[in-house]
């Protein structure tokens, strides 16, 4: 099978089984085949070594911040979701095999077992200096090819953009911590909780005092808007049908709820158990 395309190898394997009378039976079977969003190629799993972050010690501090009132989540009902995620947290795989991203500051020693011999440093120069101190001046190092998970980089955003690790930087002293973060409730764990954990770990304080979570605009089937699904709506088109005020009022009133849009002349909206009907009309 060596050298054959995987699809040809499968056919050849089955043919060999039939020729040796080892095949039992052949029947159709439906399964979900993952494909690349960009090119449509079939995606196959590949077991590989990854970098992980031990999350429990970080999560404990983030849970305590809410418990002590250092961080307030609005609406309050999302506090239960926050606590559930962090109480049941698992170690976080932060390695990503992507073209672009923040590099993982790990370098390996040429000729050495990469699982046992590696250097962690802020720069290539520092890594080479550490390697020479340990292995001699002729040592060679190479960069880990993986990059950091986007959410890991995003978790550092509240302070990494303000001059950190220089805690005396003017921007850091002036803007960290900030008062409030406003974002969608769907990334409460993926982004918000991780910013809280990283902020406490690297600066000693939460990055913001309040988290204000707004709702999501969904389609008539309750799905999030997605370019892939093709259910994205241009707000200018909505304004043409319902008017600017109706759109603004819907978004403002539904900040803490789940928004749903339709394409008819009237629009029934359920927000916080209240039904509101918008009728096409003119702007004043």
Tab-separated table of C-alpha atoms in Angstrom:
chain	number	residue	atom	x	y	z
A	1	UNK	CA	0.000	0.000	0.000
A	2	UNK	CA	3.007	2.260	0.344
A	3	UNK	CA	2.884	5.188	-2.076
A	4	UNK	CA	-0.806	4.806	-2.903
A	5	UNK	CA	-3.373	7.549	-2.442
A	6	UNK	CA	-5.540	6.830	0.616
A	7	UNK	CA	-8.664	6.327	-1.497
A	8	UNK	CA	-6.865	3.906	-3.820
A	9	UNK	CA	-5.361	2.124	-0.805
A	10	UNK	CA	-8.852	1.507	0.595
A	11	UNK	CA	-10.024	-0.085	-2.655
A	12	UNK	CA	-6.872	-2.174	-2.854
A	13	UNK	CA	-7.285	-3.331	0.759
A	14	UNK	CA	-10.834	-4.515	0.094
A	15	UNK	CA	-9.788	-6.183	-3.137
A	16	UNK	CA	-7.043	-8.076	-1.306
A	17	UNK	CA	-9.527	-9.213	1.348
A	18	UNK	CA	-11.882	-10.543	-1.305
A	19	UNK	CA	-9.094	-12.306	-3.191
A	20	UNK	CA	-7.959	-14.083	-0.027
A	21	UNK	CA	-11.566	-14.924	0.914
A	22	UNK	CA	-11.272	-12.890	4.137
A	23	UNK	CA	-14.086	-10.460	3.331
A	24	UNK	CA	-17.273	-11.252	5.255
A	25	UNK	CA	-19.808	-8.906	3.643
A	26	UNK	CA	-20.206	-5.504	2.032
A	27	UNK	CA	-23.064	-3.154	2.876
A	28	UNK	CA	-23.709	0.611	2.566
A	29	UNK	CA	-23.108	2.730	5.642
A	30	UNK	CA	-23.802	6.456	6.100
A	31	UNK	CA	-21.405	8.553	8.133
A	32	UNK	CA	-20.506	12.189	8.582
A	33	UNK	CA	-17.341	13.069	6.692
A	34	UNK	CA	-15.714	16.333	7.857
A	35	UNK	CA	-14.491	18.557	5.046
A	36	UNK	CA	-12.386	21.683	4.846
A	37	UNK	CA	-14.454	24.855	4.715
A	38	UNK	CA	-11.951	26.406	2.301
A	39	UNK	CA	-11.234	23.714	-0.270
A	40	UNK	CA	-13.696	20.930	0.497
A	41	UNK	CA	-11.007	18.315	1.121
A	42	UNK	CA	-11.794	15.443	3.489
A	43	UNK	CA	-10.257	16.095	6.909
A	44	UNK	CA	-8.594	13.132	8.572
A	45	UNK	CA	-7.625	12.974	12.259
A	46	UNK	CA	-3.909	12.811	13.038
A	47	UNK	CA	-2.572	12.008	16.490
A	48	UNK	CA	0.207	14.434	17.406
A	49	UNK	CA	1.963	15.972	20.401
A	50	UNK	CA	0.338	19.107	21.798
A	51	UNK	CA	0.993	21.713	24.499
A	52	UNK	CA	-1.523	21.928	27.348
A	53	UNK	CA	-2.160	24.391	30.164
A	54	UNK	CA	-3.118	23.085	33.606
A	55	UNK	CA	-6.352	24.997	34.199
A	56	UNK	CA	-7.674	24.077	37.654
A	57	UNK	CA	-5.422	26.458	39.659
A	58	UNK	CA	-6.366	29.303	37.289
A	59	UNK	CA	-10.073	28.477	37.441
A	60	UNK	CA	-10.124	28.450	41.243
A	61	UNK	CA	-8.955	32.074	41.352
A	62	UNK	CA	-11.494	33.113	38.711
A	63	UNK	CA	-14.327	31.462	40.655
A	64	UNK	CA	-13.210	33.202	43.838
A	65	UNK	CA	-13.261	36.584	42.074
A	66	UNK	CA	-16.997	36.263	41.409
A	67	UNK	CA	-17.672	34.824	44.857
A	68	UNK	CA	-15.912	37.766	46.533
A	69	UNK	CA	-17.658	40.343	44.350
A	70	UNK	CA	-14.508	41.449	42.546
A	71	UNK	CA	-16.252	40.531	39.287
A	72	UNK	CA	-19.968	41.001	38.590
A	73	UNK	CA	-21.691	39.268	35.674
A	74	UNK	CA	-24.796	40.915	34.186
A	75	UNK	CA	-27.396	39.422	33.734
A	76	UNK	CA	-26.877	37.551	36.986
A	77	UNK	CA	-28.274	34.280	35.584
A	78	UNK	CA	-25.099	33.822	33.516
A	79	UNK	CA	-23.091	33.531	36.718
A	80	UNK	CA	-24.381	29.960	37.008
A	81	UNK	CA	-22.985	29.132	33.551
A	82	UNK	CA	-19.658	30.776	34.413
A	83	UNK	CA	-19.381	28.750	37.624
A	84	UNK	CA	-20.371	25.516	35.874
A	85	UNK	CA	-17.678	25.887	33.208
A	86	UNK	CA	-14.904	26.723	35.646
A	87	UNK	CA	-15.908	24.115	38.230
A	88	UNK	CA	-15.764	21.375	35.585
A	89	UNK	CA	-12.802	22.751	33.653
A	90	UNK	CA	-10.358	20.486	31.817
A	91	UNK	CA	-6.758	21.125	30.843
A	92	UNK	CA	-6.548	23.358	27.779
A	93	UNK	CA	-4.793	22.318	24.568
A	94	UNK	CA	-3.233	25.539	23.279
A	95	UNK	CA	-1.342	24.133	20.256
A	96	UNK	CA	-2.722	24.945	16.820
A	97	UNK	CA	-1.412	23.828	13.429
A	98	UNK	CA	-2.188	27.040	11.558
A	99	UNK	CA	-0.331	29.330	9.188
A	100	UNK	CA	-0.743	32.453	11.303
A	101	UNK	CA	-0.768	33.080	15.041
A	102	UNK	CA	1.432	33.871	18.019
A	103	UNK	CA	4.348	31.465	18.093
A	104	UNK	CA	4.804	29.106	21.009
A	105	UNK	CA	8.060	30.193	22.644
A	106	UNK	CA	9.533	26.707	22.757
A	107	UNK	CA	12.623	25.598	20.876
A	108	UNK	CA	14.043	22.119	20.546
A	109	UNK	CA	17.607	20.869	20.388
A	110	UNK	CA	18.732	19.416	17.064
A	111	UNK	CA	19.562	15.747	17.572
A	112	UNK	CA	17.797	15.508	20.935
A	113	UNK	CA	14.448	14.009	21.947
A	114	UNK	CA	12.011	16.921	21.709
A	115	UNK	CA	9.895	15.487	24.547
A	116	UNK	CA	12.802	15.587	26.936
A	117	UNK	CA	15.038	18.399	25.688
A	118	UNK	CA	13.528	21.806	24.977
A	119	UNK	CA	14.157	25.459	25.770
A	120	UNK	CA	11.544	28.047	26.784
A	121	UNK	CA	12.596	31.640	26.145
A	122	UNK	CA	11.197	35.028	25.116
A	123	UNK	CA	13.344	35.272	21.963
A	124	UNK	CA	15.510	33.211	19.617
A	125	UNK	CA	18.625	34.870	21.035
A	126	UNK	CA	17.702	34.017	24.626
A	127	UNK	CA	16.854	30.441	23.637
A	128	UNK	CA	20.204	29.971	21.898
A	129	UNK	CA	22.044	31.420	24.896
A	130	UNK	CA	20.278	29.001	27.256
A	131	UNK	CA	20.979	26.085	24.915
A	132	UNK	CA	24.686	26.941	24.670
A	133	UNK	CA	24.986	27.163	28.440
A	134	UNK	CA	23.573	23.651	28.745
A	135	UNK	CA	24.792	21.857	25.609
A	136	UNK	CA	27.838	23.797	24.396
A	137	UNK	CA	28.514	26.498	21.827
A	138	UNK	CA	27.939	24.248	18.778
A	139	UNK	CA	24.344	23.437	19.700
A	140	UNK	CA	21.554	24.121	17.198
A	141	UNK	CA	17.925	24.847	18.067
A	142	UNK	CA	14.689	25.019	16.063
A	143	UNK	CA	11.307	26.619	16.710
A	144	UNK	CA	8.196	24.655	17.617
A	145	UNK	CA	6.106	24.890	14.413
A	146	UNK	CA	2.761	25.247	16.207
A	147	UNK	CA	1.098	28.526	17.142
A	148	UNK	CA	-1.072	29.449	20.108
A	149	UNK	CA	-4.823	28.903	20.117
A	150	UNK	CA	-6.518	32.162	19.094
A	151	UNK	CA	-8.452	32.204	22.370
A	152	UNK	CA	-5.200	31.993	24.315
A	153	UNK	CA	-3.857	35.063	22.533
A	154	UNK	CA	-7.220	36.784	23.057
A	155	UNK	CA	-7.118	35.958	26.765
A	156	UNK	CA	-3.986	38.092	27.090
A	157	UNK	CA	-5.534	41.070	25.301
A	158	UNK	CA	-6.653	43.181	28.333
A	159	UNK	CA	-3.060	43.667	29.496
A	160	UNK	CA	-0.780	42.579	26.635
A	161	UNK	CA	-1.945	45.609	24.608
A	162	UNK	CA	-1.059	48.022	27.431
A	163	UNK	CA	2.678	47.514	27.763
A	164	UNK	CA	2.687	44.338	29.871
A	165	UNK	CA	4.900	42.832	31.245
A	166	UNK	CA	6.044	46.327	32.174
A	167	UNK	CA	3.594	47.027	35.000
A	168	UNK	CA	4.860	50.611	35.174
A	169	UNK	CA	3.946	51.373	31.552
A	170	UNK	CA	1.728	54.473	31.300
A	171	UNK	CA	-1.039	52.728	29.378
A	172	UNK	CA	-1.072	49.828	31.824
A	173	UNK	CA	-1.279	52.105	34.855
A	174	UNK	CA	-4.037	54.193	33.272
A	175	UNK	CA	-6.277	51.573	31.659
A	176	UNK	CA	-5.805	48.374	33.684
A	177	UNK	CA	-8.054	47.342	35.197
A	178	UNK	CA	-10.996	48.726	33.267
A	179	UNK	CA	-14.562	49.028	34.534
A	180	UNK	CA	-16.732	46.998	32.193
A	181	UNK	CA	-16.510	44.467	29.383
A	182	UNK	CA	-19.498	44.220	27.035
A	183	UNK	CA	-19.745	41.149	24.791
A	184	UNK	CA	-22.001	38.343	23.601
A	185	UNK	CA	-23.038	35.659	26.066
A	186	UNK	CA	-21.911	32.878	23.713
A	187	UNK	CA	-18.230	33.534	24.462
A	188	UNK	CA	-18.580	33.800	28.239
A	189	UNK	CA	-16.230	30.847	28.676
A	190	UNK	CA	-14.199	30.943	25.449
A	191	UNK	CA	-13.081	34.531	25.967
A	192	UNK	CA	-14.409	36.222	29.121
A	193	UNK	CA	-13.515	33.549	31.673
A	194	UNK	CA	-10.109	33.069	30.095
A	195	UNK	CA	-9.373	36.801	30.230
A	196	UNK	CA	-10.283	36.728	33.907
A	197	UNK	CA	-8.013	33.754	34.598
A	198	UNK	CA	-5.062	35.214	32.704
A	199	UNK	CA	-5.552	38.671	34.171
A	200	UNK	CA	-5.477	37.379	37.729
A	201	UNK	CA	-2.529	35.080	37.022
A	202	UNK	CA	-0.273	37.644	35.346
A	203	UNK	CA	-1.292	40.931	36.990
A	204	UNK	CA	-2.839	39.871	40.288
A	205	UNK	CA	-6.227	41.496	39.569
A	206	UNK	CA	-9.275	40.884	37.394
A	207	UNK	CA	-9.118	42.785	34.069
A	208	UNK	CA	-12.573	44.369	34.564
A	209	UNK	CA	-15.101	44.757	37.364
A	210	UNK	CA	-18.286	44.101	35.366
A	211	UNK	CA	-19.180	41.825	32.447
A	212	UNK	CA	-22.278	42.965	30.555
A	213	UNK	CA	-23.574	40.221	28.255
A	214	UNK	CA	-25.859	41.052	25.351
A	215	UNK	CA	-28.021	38.690	23.339
A	216	UNK	CA	-27.453	37.318	19.852
A	217	UNK	CA	-29.287	38.032	16.644
A	218	UNK	CA	-30.509	34.684	15.317
A	219	UNK	CA	-32.438	33.551	12.279
A	220	UNK	CA	-35.969	32.140	12.215
A	221	UNK	CA	-34.578	28.679	13.119
A	222	UNK	CA	-32.693	29.974	16.158
A	223	UNK	CA	-29.272	29.665	14.498
A	224	UNK	CA	-26.472	32.200	14.853
A	225	UNK	CA	-25.685	34.279	11.829
A	226	UNK	CA	-23.006	32.659	9.698
A	227	UNK	CA	-21.475	33.387	6.305
A	228	UNK	CA	-21.234	29.633	5.785
A	229	UNK	CA	-24.962	29.147	6.381
A	230	UNK	CA	-25.765	32.213	4.319
A	231	UNK	CA	-28.245	33.538	6.897
A	232	UNK	CA	-26.552	36.896	7.509
A	233	UNK	CA	-28.829	39.921	7.259
A	234	UNK	CA	-27.683	43.387	6.261
A	235	UNK	CA	-29.042	45.864	8.851
A	236	UNK	CA	-29.571	48.394	6.064
A	237	UNK	CA	-32.017	45.989	4.418
A	238	UNK	CA	-33.819	45.587	7.749
A	239	UNK	CA	-34.061	49.372	8.093
A	240	UNK	CA	-35.660	49.629	4.671
A	241	UNK	CA	-38.406	47.218	5.717
A	242	UNK	CA	-39.009	48.080	9.390
A	243	UNK	CA	-37.368	51.458	9.872
A	244	UNK	CA	-34.367	52.615	11.858
A	245	UNK	CA	-36.201	53.117	15.144
A	246	UNK	CA	-37.689	49.619	15.120
A	247	UNK	CA	-34.246	48.095	14.579
A	248	UNK	CA	-32.643	50.202	17.301
A	249	UNK	CA	-35.481	49.490	19.732
A	250	UNK	CA	-35.279	45.731	19.097
A	251	UNK	CA	-31.547	45.621	19.673
A	252	UNK	CA	-31.698	47.819	22.772
A	253	UNK	CA	-34.612	45.929	24.331
A	254	UNK	CA	-33.127	42.545	23.531
A	255	UNK	CA	-29.701	43.196	25.009
A	256	UNK	CA	-30.091	40.465	27.625
A	257	UNK	CA	-32.304	38.146	25.586
A	258	UNK	CA	-32.219	36.090	22.423
A	259	UNK	CA	-33.023	38.040	19.290
A	260	UNK	CA	-34.724	36.472	16.300
A	261	UNK	CA	-35.233	38.097	12.910
A	262	UNK	CA	-37.675	37.473	10.084
A	263	UNK	CA	-38.213	38.769	6.563
A	264	UNK	CA	-41.982	39.412	6.622
A	265	UNK	CA	-43.782	42.747	6.857
A	266	UNK	CA	-44.488	42.130	10.531
A	267	UNK	CA	-42.060	40.735	13.061
A	268	UNK	CA	-42.973	39.032	16.338
A	269	UNK	CA	-40.213	39.224	18.920
A	270	UNK	CA	-40.143	37.365	22.239
A	271	UNK	CA	-37.852	39.042	24.737
A	272	UNK	CA	-37.762	38.105	28.403
A	273	UNK	CA	-41.167	36.362	28.105
A	274	UNK	CA	-42.763	39.423	26.448
A	275	UNK	CA	-44.032	39.292	22.859
A	276	UNK	CA	-43.487	42.411	20.777
A	277	UNK	CA	-44.752	42.848	17.212
A	278	UNK	CA	-42.997	45.272	14.894
A	279	UNK	CA	-44.969	46.536	11.922
A	280	UNK	CA	-43.467	48.105	8.850
A	281	UNK	CA	-43.731	51.904	8.998
A	282	UNK	CA	-42.001	55.180	8.352
A	283	UNK	CA	-39.330	56.851	10.403
A	284	UNK	CA	-40.486	60.086	12.046
